[in-house]
PDB file of C-alpha atoms in Angstrom:
ATOM      1  CA  UNK A1278      30.632 -21.152-164.450  1.00  0.00           C
ATOM      2  CA  UNK A1279      31.921 -24.469-165.720  1.00  0.00           C
ATOM      3  CA  UNK A1280      32.729 -25.638-169.222  1.00  0.00           C
ATOM      4  CA  UNK A1281      29.972 -28.229-168.870  1.00  0.00           C
ATOM      5  CA  UNK A1282      27.425 -25.424-168.328  1.00  0.00           C
ATOM      6  CA  UNK A1283      28.133 -24.342-171.911  1.00  0.00           C
ATOM      7  CA  UNK A1284      28.735 -27.635-173.724  1.00  0.00           C
ATOM      8  CA  UNK A1285      25.485 -29.025-175.097  1.00  0.00           C
ATOM      9  CA  UNK A1286      23.485 -25.919-174.184  1.00  0.00           C
ATOM     10  CA  UNK A1287      20.919 -24.786-176.741  1.00  0.00           C
ATOM     11  CA  UNK A1288      21.872 -21.643-178.633  1.00  0.00           C
ATOM     12  CA  UNK A1289      19.120 -19.197-179.552  1.00  0.00           C
ATOM     13  CA  UNK A1290      19.594 -16.113-181.722  1.00  0.00           C
ATOM     14  CA  UNK A1291      18.118 -12.612-181.323  1.00  0.00           C
ATOM     15  CA  UNK A1292      14.856 -13.684-182.961  1.00  0.00           C
ATOM     16  CA  UNK A1293      14.493 -16.748-180.772  1.00  0.00           C
ATOM     17  CA  UNK A1294      15.551 -19.192-183.502  1.00  0.00           C
ATOM     18  CA  UNK A1295      17.555 -22.201-182.389  1.00  0.00           C
ATOM     19  CA  UNK A1296      20.965 -22.659-184.030  1.00  0.00           C
ATOM     20  CA  UNK A1297      21.632 -26.034-182.442  1.00  0.00           C
ATOM     21  CA  UNK A1298      23.810 -26.658-179.438  1.00  0.00           C
ATOM     22  CA  UNK A1299      27.228 -25.598-178.178  1.00  0.00           C
ATOM     23  CA  UNK A1300      29.619 -28.190-179.619  1.00  0.00           C
ATOM     24  CA  UNK A1301      32.835 -26.662-178.407  1.00  0.00           C
ATOM     25  CA  UNK A1302      34.229 -23.614-176.669  1.00  0.00           C
ATOM     26  CA  UNK A1303      37.091 -21.896-178.455  1.00  0.00           C
ATOM     27  CA  UNK A1304      39.796 -20.548-176.167  1.00  0.00           C
ATOM     28  CA  UNK A1305      42.565 -18.079-176.924  1.00  0.00           C
ATOM     29  CA  UNK A1306      45.693 -17.809-174.818  1.00  0.00           C
ATOM     30  CA  UNK A1307      45.781 -14.085-174.126  1.00  0.00           C
ATOM     31  CA  UNK A1308      44.158 -13.777-170.681  1.00  0.00           C
ATOM     32  CA  UNK A1309      45.684 -12.765-167.345  1.00  0.00           C
ATOM     33  CA  UNK A1310      48.821 -14.707-166.308  1.00  0.00           C
ATOM     34  CA  UNK A1311      48.099 -18.075-164.626  1.00  0.00           C
ATOM     35  CA  UNK A1312      51.237 -19.113-162.735  1.00  0.00           C
ATOM     36  CA  UNK A1313      53.667 -21.271-164.691  1.00  0.00           C
ATOM     37  CA  UNK A1314      51.229 -21.666-167.580  1.00  0.00           C
ATOM     38  CA  UNK A1315      51.702 -18.054-168.658  1.00  0.00           C
ATOM     39  CA  UNK A1316      48.888 -16.130-170.346  1.00  0.00           C
ATOM     40  CA  UNK A1317      45.534 -17.635-169.352  1.00  0.00           C
ATOM     41  CA  UNK A1318      42.976 -19.195-171.673  1.00  0.00           C
ATOM     42  CA  UNK A1319      40.115 -16.807-172.387  1.00  0.00           C
ATOM     43  CA  UNK A1320      36.833 -17.770-174.066  1.00  0.00           C
ATOM     44  CA  UNK A1321      37.047 -16.466-177.631  1.00  0.00           C
ATOM     45  CA  UNK A1322      33.783 -17.889-178.886  1.00  0.00           C
ATOM     46  CA  UNK A1323      31.518 -20.886-179.272  1.00  0.00           C
ATOM     47  CA  UNK A1324      31.296 -23.492-181.996  1.00  0.00           C
ATOM     48  CA  UNK A1325      27.604 -24.137-182.497  1.00  0.00           C
ATOM     49  CA  UNK A1326      25.905 -26.764-184.634  1.00  0.00           C
ATOM     50  CA  UNK A1327      23.102 -29.261-184.983  1.00  0.00           C
ATOM     51  CA  UNK A1328      25.283 -32.348-185.477  1.00  0.00           C
ATOM     52  CA  UNK A1329      27.305 -33.441-182.465  1.00  0.00           C
ATOM     53  CA  UNK A1330      29.892 -35.628-184.107  1.00  0.00           C
ATOM     54  CA  UNK A1331      31.135 -33.181-186.779  1.00  0.00           C
ATOM     55  CA  UNK A1332      33.734 -31.191-184.873  1.00  0.00           C
ATOM     56  CA  UNK A1333      34.831 -34.067-182.659  1.00  0.00           C
ATOM     57  CA  UNK A1334      36.312 -36.013-185.538  1.00  0.00           C
ATOM     58  CA  UNK A1335      39.033 -33.449-186.074  1.00  0.00           C
ATOM     59  CA  UNK A1336      38.801 -33.545-189.858  1.00  0.00           C
ATOM     60  CA  UNK A1337      37.839 -29.888-189.890  1.00  0.00           C
ATOM     61  CA  UNK A1338      41.409 -29.071-188.856  1.00  0.00           C
ATOM     62  CA  UNK A1339      43.744 -27.400-191.240  1.00  0.00           C
ATOM     63  CA  UNK A1340      46.547 -29.687-192.386  1.00  0.00           C
ATOM     64  CA  UNK A1341      44.720 -32.914-191.531  1.00  0.00           C
ATOM     65  CA  UNK A1342      44.393 -35.213-194.502  1.00  0.00           C
ATOM     66  CA  UNK A1343      41.332 -37.424-194.544  1.00  0.00           C
ATOM     67  CA  UNK A1344      40.394 -40.052-197.119  1.00  0.00           C
ATOM     68  CA  UNK A1345      38.193 -38.174-199.625  1.00  0.00           C
ATOM     69  CA  UNK A1346      35.021 -39.968-198.607  1.00  0.00           C
ATOM     70  CA  UNK A1347      35.584 -39.211-194.918  1.00  0.00           C
ATOM     71  CA  UNK A1348      36.461 -35.612-195.753  1.00  0.00           C
ATOM     72  CA  UNK A1349      33.237 -35.245-197.711  1.00  0.00           C
ATOM     73  CA  UNK A1350      31.120 -36.793-194.950  1.00  0.00           C
ATOM     74  CA  UNK A1351      32.798 -34.544-192.375  1.00  0.00           C
ATOM     75  CA  UNK A1352      32.053 -31.519-194.542  1.00  0.00           C
ATOM     76  CA  UNK A1353      28.389 -32.428-194.917  1.00  0.00           C
ATOM     77  CA  UNK A1354      28.050 -33.072-191.178  1.00  0.00           C
ATOM     78  CA  UNK A1355      29.612 -29.756-190.223  1.00  0.00           C
ATOM     79  CA  UNK A1356      27.989 -27.561-192.888  1.00  0.00           C
ATOM     80  CA  UNK A1357      25.583 -25.943-190.444  1.00  0.00           C
ATOM     81  CA  UNK A1358      28.175 -25.266-187.738  1.00  0.00           C
ATOM     82  CA  UNK A1359      28.704 -21.636-186.890  1.00  0.00           C
ATOM     83  CA  UNK A1360      31.177 -19.635-184.867  1.00  0.00           C
ATOM     84  CA  UNK A1361      29.720 -17.283-182.272  1.00  0.00           C
ATOM     85  CA  UNK A1362      32.103 -14.582-180.989  1.00  0.00           C
ATOM     86  CA  UNK A1363      31.837 -14.399-177.189  1.00  0.00           C
ATOM     87  CA  UNK A1364      30.927 -10.698-177.490  1.00  0.00           C
ATOM     88  CA  UNK A1365      27.629 -11.768-179.135  1.00  0.00           C
ATOM     89  CA  UNK A1366      26.584 -13.863-176.130  1.00  0.00           C
ATOM     90  CA  UNK A1367      24.027 -12.004-174.025  1.00  0.00           C
ATOM     91  CA  UNK A1368      23.027 -14.562-171.435  1.00  0.00           C
ATOM     92  CA  UNK A1369      23.886 -18.081-170.308  1.00  0.00           C
ATOM     93  CA  UNK A1370      21.270 -19.661-168.072  1.00  0.00           C
ATOM     94  CA  UNK A1371      19.475 -22.982-167.654  1.00  0.00           C
ATOM     95  CA  UNK A1372      21.334 -24.804-170.433  1.00  0.00           C
ATOM     96  CA  UNK A1373      20.465 -21.999-172.877  1.00  0.00           C
ATOM     97  CA  UNK A1374      22.728 -19.461-174.554  1.00  0.00           C
ATOM     98  CA  UNK A1375      21.086 -16.292-175.887  1.00  0.00           C
ATOM     99  CA  UNK A1376      22.750 -14.233-178.603  1.00  0.00           C
ATOM    100  CA  UNK A1377      22.565 -10.551-179.533  1.00  0.00           C
ATOM    101  CA  UNK A1378      22.882 -11.273-183.256  1.00  0.00           C
ATOM    102  CA  UNK A1379      20.895 -13.149-185.875  1.00  0.00           C
ATOM    103  CA  UNK A1380      21.866 -16.671-186.867  1.00  0.00           C
ATOM    104  CA  UNK A1381      22.420 -15.784-190.529  1.00  0.00           C
ATOM    105  CA  UNK A1382      25.005 -13.147-189.577  1.00  0.00           C
ATOM    106  CA  UNK A1383      27.325 -15.818-188.209  1.00  0.00           C
ATOM    107  CA  UNK A1384      30.167 -17.430-190.150  1.00  0.00           C
ATOM    108  CA  UNK A1385      31.416 -20.990-190.261  1.00  0.00           C
ATOM    109  CA  UNK A1386      34.194 -21.664-187.702  1.00  0.00           C
ATOM    110  CA  UNK A1387      37.721 -21.180-189.042  1.00  0.00           C
ATOM    111  CA  UNK A1388      39.670 -24.413-188.905  1.00  0.00           C
ATOM    112  CA  UNK A1389      42.325 -24.360-186.195  1.00  0.00           C
ATOM    113  CA  UNK A1390      45.813 -24.925-187.453  1.00  0.00           C
ATOM    114  CA  UNK A1391      46.924 -28.215-185.993  1.00  0.00           C
ATOM    115  CA  UNK A1392      46.005 -31.121-183.832  1.00  0.00           C
ATOM    116  CA  UNK A1393      47.232 -31.105-180.248  1.00  0.00           C
ATOM    117  CA  UNK A1394      50.697 -32.586-179.959  1.00  0.00           C
ATOM    118  CA  UNK A1395      51.387 -32.241-183.666  1.00  0.00           C
ATOM    119  CA  UNK A1396      53.749 -29.352-182.982  1.00  0.00           C
ATOM    120  CA  UNK A1397      56.024 -31.221-180.586  1.00  0.00           C
TER     121      UNK A1397
ATOM    122  CA  UNK B 988      57.605 -25.420-172.889  1.00  0.00           C
ATOM    123  CA  UNK B 989      54.251 -23.712-172.953  1.00  0.00           C
ATOM    124  CA  UNK B 990      52.969 -22.580-176.307  1.00  0.00           C
ATOM    125  CA  UNK B 991      53.258 -18.993-177.528  1.00  0.00           C
ATOM    126  CA  UNK B 992      50.587 -16.604-176.316  1.00  0.00           C
ATOM    127  CA  UNK B 993      47.667 -16.024-178.622  1.00  0.00           C
ATOM    128  CA  UNK B 994      47.205 -19.591-179.777  1.00  0.00           C
ATOM    129  CA  UNK B 995      43.685 -20.961-180.069  1.00  0.00           C
ATOM    130  CA  UNK B 996      42.275 -24.280-179.026  1.00  0.00           C
ATOM    131  CA  UNK B 997      38.883 -25.922-178.729  1.00  0.00           C
ATOM    132  CA  UNK B 998      38.278 -26.836-175.103  1.00  0.00           C
ATOM    133  CA  UNK B 999      36.182 -29.984-175.492  1.00  0.00           C
ATOM    134  CA  UNK B1000      38.272 -31.339-178.346  1.00  0.00           C
ATOM    135  CA  UNK B1001      41.733 -30.552-177.022  1.00  0.00           C
ATOM    136  CA  UNK B1002      41.423 -30.426-173.235  1.00  0.00           C
ATOM    137  CA  UNK B1003      38.515 -32.474-171.940  1.00  0.00           C
ATOM    138  CA  UNK B1004      39.209 -36.107-170.983  1.00  0.00           C
ATOM    139  CA  UNK B1005      42.962 -35.631-171.356  1.00  0.00           C
ATOM    140  CA  UNK B1006      45.207 -37.509-168.948  1.00  0.00           C
ATOM    141  CA  UNK B1007      46.862 -35.305-166.329  1.00  0.00           C
ATOM    142  CA  UNK B1008      50.543 -36.017-165.632  1.00  0.00           C
ATOM    143  CA  UNK B1009      52.072 -34.541-162.475  1.00  0.00           C
ATOM    144  CA  UNK B1010      55.539 -33.054-162.032  1.00  0.00           C
ATOM    145  CA  UNK B1011      57.018 -36.500-161.232  1.00  0.00           C
ATOM    146  CA  UNK B1012      55.591 -38.080-164.379  1.00  0.00           C
ATOM    147  CA  UNK B1013      52.793 -39.900-162.540  1.00  0.00           C
ATOM    148  CA  UNK B1014      49.165 -40.055-163.580  1.00  0.00           C
ATOM    149  CA  UNK B1015      47.026 -37.607-161.641  1.00  0.00           C
ATOM    150  CA  UNK B1016      43.546 -38.132-163.074  1.00  0.00           C
ATOM    151  CA  UNK B1017      41.756 -36.717-166.084  1.00  0.00           C
ATOM    152  CA  UNK B1018      40.391 -33.366-167.124  1.00  0.00           C
ATOM    153  CA  UNK B1019      36.677 -33.766-166.408  1.00  0.00           C
ATOM    154  CA  UNK B1020      35.620 -30.132-166.472  1.00  0.00           C
ATOM    155  CA  UNK B1021      37.029 -26.596-166.470  1.00  0.00           C
ATOM    156  CA  UNK B1022      36.311 -23.755-164.071  1.00  0.00           C
ATOM    157  CA  UNK B1023      35.561 -20.497-165.912  1.00  0.00           C
ATOM    158  CA  UNK B1024      35.868 -17.233-164.007  1.00  0.00           C
ATOM    159  CA  UNK B1025      34.373 -13.951-165.239  1.00  0.00           C
ATOM    160  CA  UNK B1026      36.559 -10.865-165.594  1.00  0.00           C
ATOM    161  CA  UNK B1027      35.306  -7.311-165.203  1.00  0.00           C
ATOM    162  CA  UNK B1028      34.953  -6.810-168.952  1.00  0.00           C
ATOM    163  CA  UNK B1029      32.555  -9.747-169.343  1.00  0.00           C
ATOM    164  CA  UNK B1030      35.111 -12.202-170.698  1.00  0.00           C
ATOM    165  CA  UNK B1031      35.775 -15.546-169.023  1.00  0.00           C
ATOM    166  CA  UNK B1032      39.118 -17.158-168.224  1.00  0.00           C
ATOM    167  CA  UNK B1033      39.912 -20.800-167.427  1.00  0.00           C
ATOM    168  CA  UNK B1034      41.141 -20.735-163.832  1.00  0.00           C
ATOM    169  CA  UNK B1035      41.130 -24.417-162.873  1.00  0.00           C
ATOM    170  CA  UNK B1036      40.882 -27.995-164.047  1.00  0.00           C
ATOM    171  CA  UNK B1037      38.191 -30.011-162.266  1.00  0.00           C
ATOM    172  CA  UNK B1038      38.860 -33.706-161.967  1.00  0.00           C
ATOM    173  CA  UNK B1039      37.351 -36.829-160.469  1.00  0.00           C
ATOM    174  CA  UNK B1040      33.827 -38.125-159.851  1.00  0.00           C
ATOM    175  CA  UNK B1041      32.673 -34.824-158.332  1.00  0.00           C
ATOM    176  CA  UNK B1042      33.297 -33.045-161.627  1.00  0.00           C
ATOM    177  CA  UNK B1043      32.453 -35.867-163.994  1.00  0.00           C
ATOM    178  CA  UNK B1044      29.077 -36.544-162.395  1.00  0.00           C
ATOM    179  CA  UNK B1045      27.741 -33.143-163.375  1.00  0.00           C
ATOM    180  CA  UNK B1046      28.992 -33.581-166.912  1.00  0.00           C
ATOM    181  CA  UNK B1047      27.505 -37.022-167.455  1.00  0.00           C
ATOM    182  CA  UNK B1048      24.064 -35.938-166.315  1.00  0.00           C
ATOM    183  CA  UNK B1049      21.194 -38.393-165.949  1.00  0.00           C
ATOM    184  CA  UNK B1050      21.071 -41.266-163.511  1.00  0.00           C
ATOM    185  CA  UNK B1051      24.696 -42.282-163.953  1.00  0.00           C
ATOM    186  CA  UNK B1052      25.940 -38.749-163.325  1.00  0.00           C
ATOM    187  CA  UNK B1053      23.758 -38.329-160.244  1.00  0.00           C
ATOM    188  CA  UNK B1054      25.003 -41.673-158.888  1.00  0.00           C
ATOM    189  CA  UNK B1055      28.657 -40.728-159.478  1.00  0.00           C
ATOM    190  CA  UNK B1056      28.193 -37.347-157.818  1.00  0.00           C
ATOM    191  CA  UNK B1057      26.312 -38.772-154.827  1.00  0.00           C
ATOM    192  CA  UNK B1058      28.895 -41.503-154.206  1.00  0.00           C
ATOM    193  CA  UNK B1059      31.607 -38.869-154.337  1.00  0.00           C
ATOM    194  CA  UNK B1060      29.648 -36.686-151.913  1.00  0.00           C
ATOM    195  CA  UNK B1061      29.187 -39.602-149.510  1.00  0.00           C
ATOM    196  CA  UNK B1062      32.890 -40.367-149.492  1.00  0.00           C
ATOM    197  CA  UNK B1063      33.827 -36.818-148.755  1.00  0.00           C
ATOM    198  CA  UNK B1064      34.031 -35.519-145.183  1.00  0.00           C
ATOM    199  CA  UNK B1065      32.582 -32.122-146.135  1.00  0.00           C
ATOM    200  CA  UNK B1066      28.867 -31.514-146.234  1.00  0.00           C
ATOM    201  CA  UNK B1067      28.790 -30.080-149.757  1.00  0.00           C
ATOM    202  CA  UNK B1068      32.087 -31.018-151.390  1.00  0.00           C
ATOM    203  CA  UNK B1069      33.594 -29.300-154.387  1.00  0.00           C
ATOM    204  CA  UNK B1070      35.256 -31.461-157.048  1.00  0.00           C
ATOM    205  CA  UNK B1071      39.020 -31.835-157.050  1.00  0.00           C
ATOM    206  CA  UNK B1072      40.312 -28.493-158.274  1.00  0.00           C
ATOM    207  CA  UNK B1073      43.708 -27.989-159.870  1.00  0.00           C
ATOM    208  CA  UNK B1074      44.593 -24.344-160.332  1.00  0.00           C
ATOM    209  CA  UNK B1075      45.547 -23.575-163.917  1.00  0.00           C
ATOM    210  CA  UNK B1076      48.641 -21.904-162.483  1.00  0.00           C
ATOM    211  CA  UNK B1077      50.271 -25.326-161.916  1.00  0.00           C
ATOM    212  CA  UNK B1078      49.808 -26.359-165.564  1.00  0.00           C
ATOM    213  CA  UNK B1079      53.107 -26.509-167.410  1.00  0.00           C
ATOM    214  CA  UNK B1080      52.059 -27.724-170.830  1.00  0.00           C
ATOM    215  CA  UNK B1081      48.987 -28.661-172.824  1.00  0.00           C
ATOM    216  CA  UNK B1082      49.363 -31.364-175.435  1.00  0.00           C
ATOM    217  CA  UNK B1083      48.315 -34.982-175.810  1.00  0.00           C
ATOM    218  CA  UNK B1084      48.488 -34.922-172.014  1.00  0.00           C
ATOM    219  CA  UNK B1085      48.135 -32.084-169.539  1.00  0.00           C
ATOM    220  CA  UNK B1086      51.415 -31.734-167.664  1.00  0.00           C
ATOM    221  CA  UNK B1087      51.643 -30.117-164.228  1.00  0.00           C
ATOM    222  CA  UNK B1088      54.578 -28.625-162.357  1.00  0.00           C
ATOM    223  CA  UNK B1089      53.444 -30.035-159.003  1.00  0.00           C
ATOM    224  CA  UNK B1090      53.649 -33.562-157.626  1.00  0.00           C
ATOM    225  CA  UNK B1091      50.318 -35.318-157.147  1.00  0.00           C
ATOM    226  CA  UNK B1092      51.141 -35.759-153.460  1.00  0.00           C
ATOM    227  CA  UNK B1093      50.566 -32.045-153.028  1.00  0.00           C
ATOM    228  CA  UNK B1094      47.274 -32.242-154.861  1.00  0.00           C
ATOM    229  CA  UNK B1095      44.061 -33.735-153.606  1.00  0.00           C
ATOM    230  CA  UNK B1096      43.566 -35.897-156.686  1.00  0.00           C
ATOM    231  CA  UNK B1097      43.378 -39.469-155.438  1.00  0.00           C
ATOM    232  CA  UNK B1098      40.725 -39.112-152.772  1.00  0.00           C
ATOM    233  CA  UNK B1099      38.675 -42.043-154.001  1.00  0.00           C
ATOM    234  CA  UNK B1100      41.683 -44.340-154.243  1.00  0.00           C
ATOM    235  CA  UNK B1101      42.768 -43.404-150.722  1.00  0.00           C
ATOM    236  CA  UNK B1102      39.306 -44.094-149.376  1.00  0.00           C
ATOM    237  CA  UNK B1103      39.199 -47.538-151.025  1.00  0.00           C
ATOM    238  CA  UNK B1104      42.705 -48.275-149.727  1.00  0.00           C
ATOM    239  CA  UNK B1105      41.906 -47.307-146.129  1.00  0.00           C
ATOM    240  CA  UNK B1106      38.440 -48.850-145.970  1.00  0.00           C
ATOM    241  CA  UNK B1107      38.871 -52.075-147.946  1.00  0.00           C
ATOM    242  CA  UNK B1108      42.360 -52.916-149.104  1.00  0.00           C
ATOM    243  CA  UNK B1109      43.958 -52.316-145.700  1.00  0.00           C
ATOM    244  CA  UNK B1110      41.555 -54.856-144.112  1.00  0.00           C
ATOM    245  CA  UNK B1111      42.586 -57.692-146.374  1.00  0.00           C
ATOM    246  CA  UNK B1112      44.951 -59.984-144.435  1.00  0.00           C
ATOM    247  CA  UNK B1113      48.505 -59.392-145.597  1.00  0.00           C
ATOM    248  CA  UNK B1114      47.672 -56.050-147.176  1.00  0.00           C
ATOM    249  CA  UNK B1115      50.158 -54.315-144.900  1.00  0.00           C
ATOM    250  CA  UNK B1116      52.997 -55.949-146.804  1.00  0.00           C
ATOM    251  CA  UNK B1117      51.827 -54.743-150.191  1.00  0.00           C
ATOM    252  CA  UNK B1118      54.431 -52.518-151.787  1.00  0.00           C
ATOM    253  CA  UNK B1119      53.377 -48.922-152.378  1.00  0.00           C
TER     254      UNK B1119
END
């Protein structure tokens, strides 16, 4: 599988309701060792939503200060985004991701701590 | 240094389209896609970075993507070429750029540039004197 097989795929819950599309794939660095990189990146879950631009702006990050108007717009745009734990994914096929749970059981994605490069 | 284990990142936001820098500090393409390999327990791990027109074509989709993929396929000696694949084991650091431990000369990253150089640039009179 490739990342592009997931990104943009339609996400459907247990009852066949659409939750939008896969906007991002959250990775956690606790997989099997990958050479010099160390622990590999494992899929932790999916960020799903109806609005494409919301998570790409980066204003949903913790510790990022946005002008209040931008922050408010970003919040409105991302209000329907949900985090799907990978364990709830039943099937990925033909640009469609099927879940074992219901859409209203899912929570909003937790903001990740920092922007890339901010730590160095 | 690579980051501590257990950190989280969003693949499209923090990895895709990042510039790849090889072990000598030279540009070695961009992250166009990631290869995900299933483990026995149903989880998936990122095992490679896919780069170049062969990977980007599939991501773009539509007419442009098909054109990019077919040009790449035509330039490649193999019948059904895979995109340029960089094992995640040669990644040293993820940040604003993706840094590798290996030199790009050991990686098959500049196939298109080499093809253009051999087919077109080399035929221009005086091209043989061009510095590398």
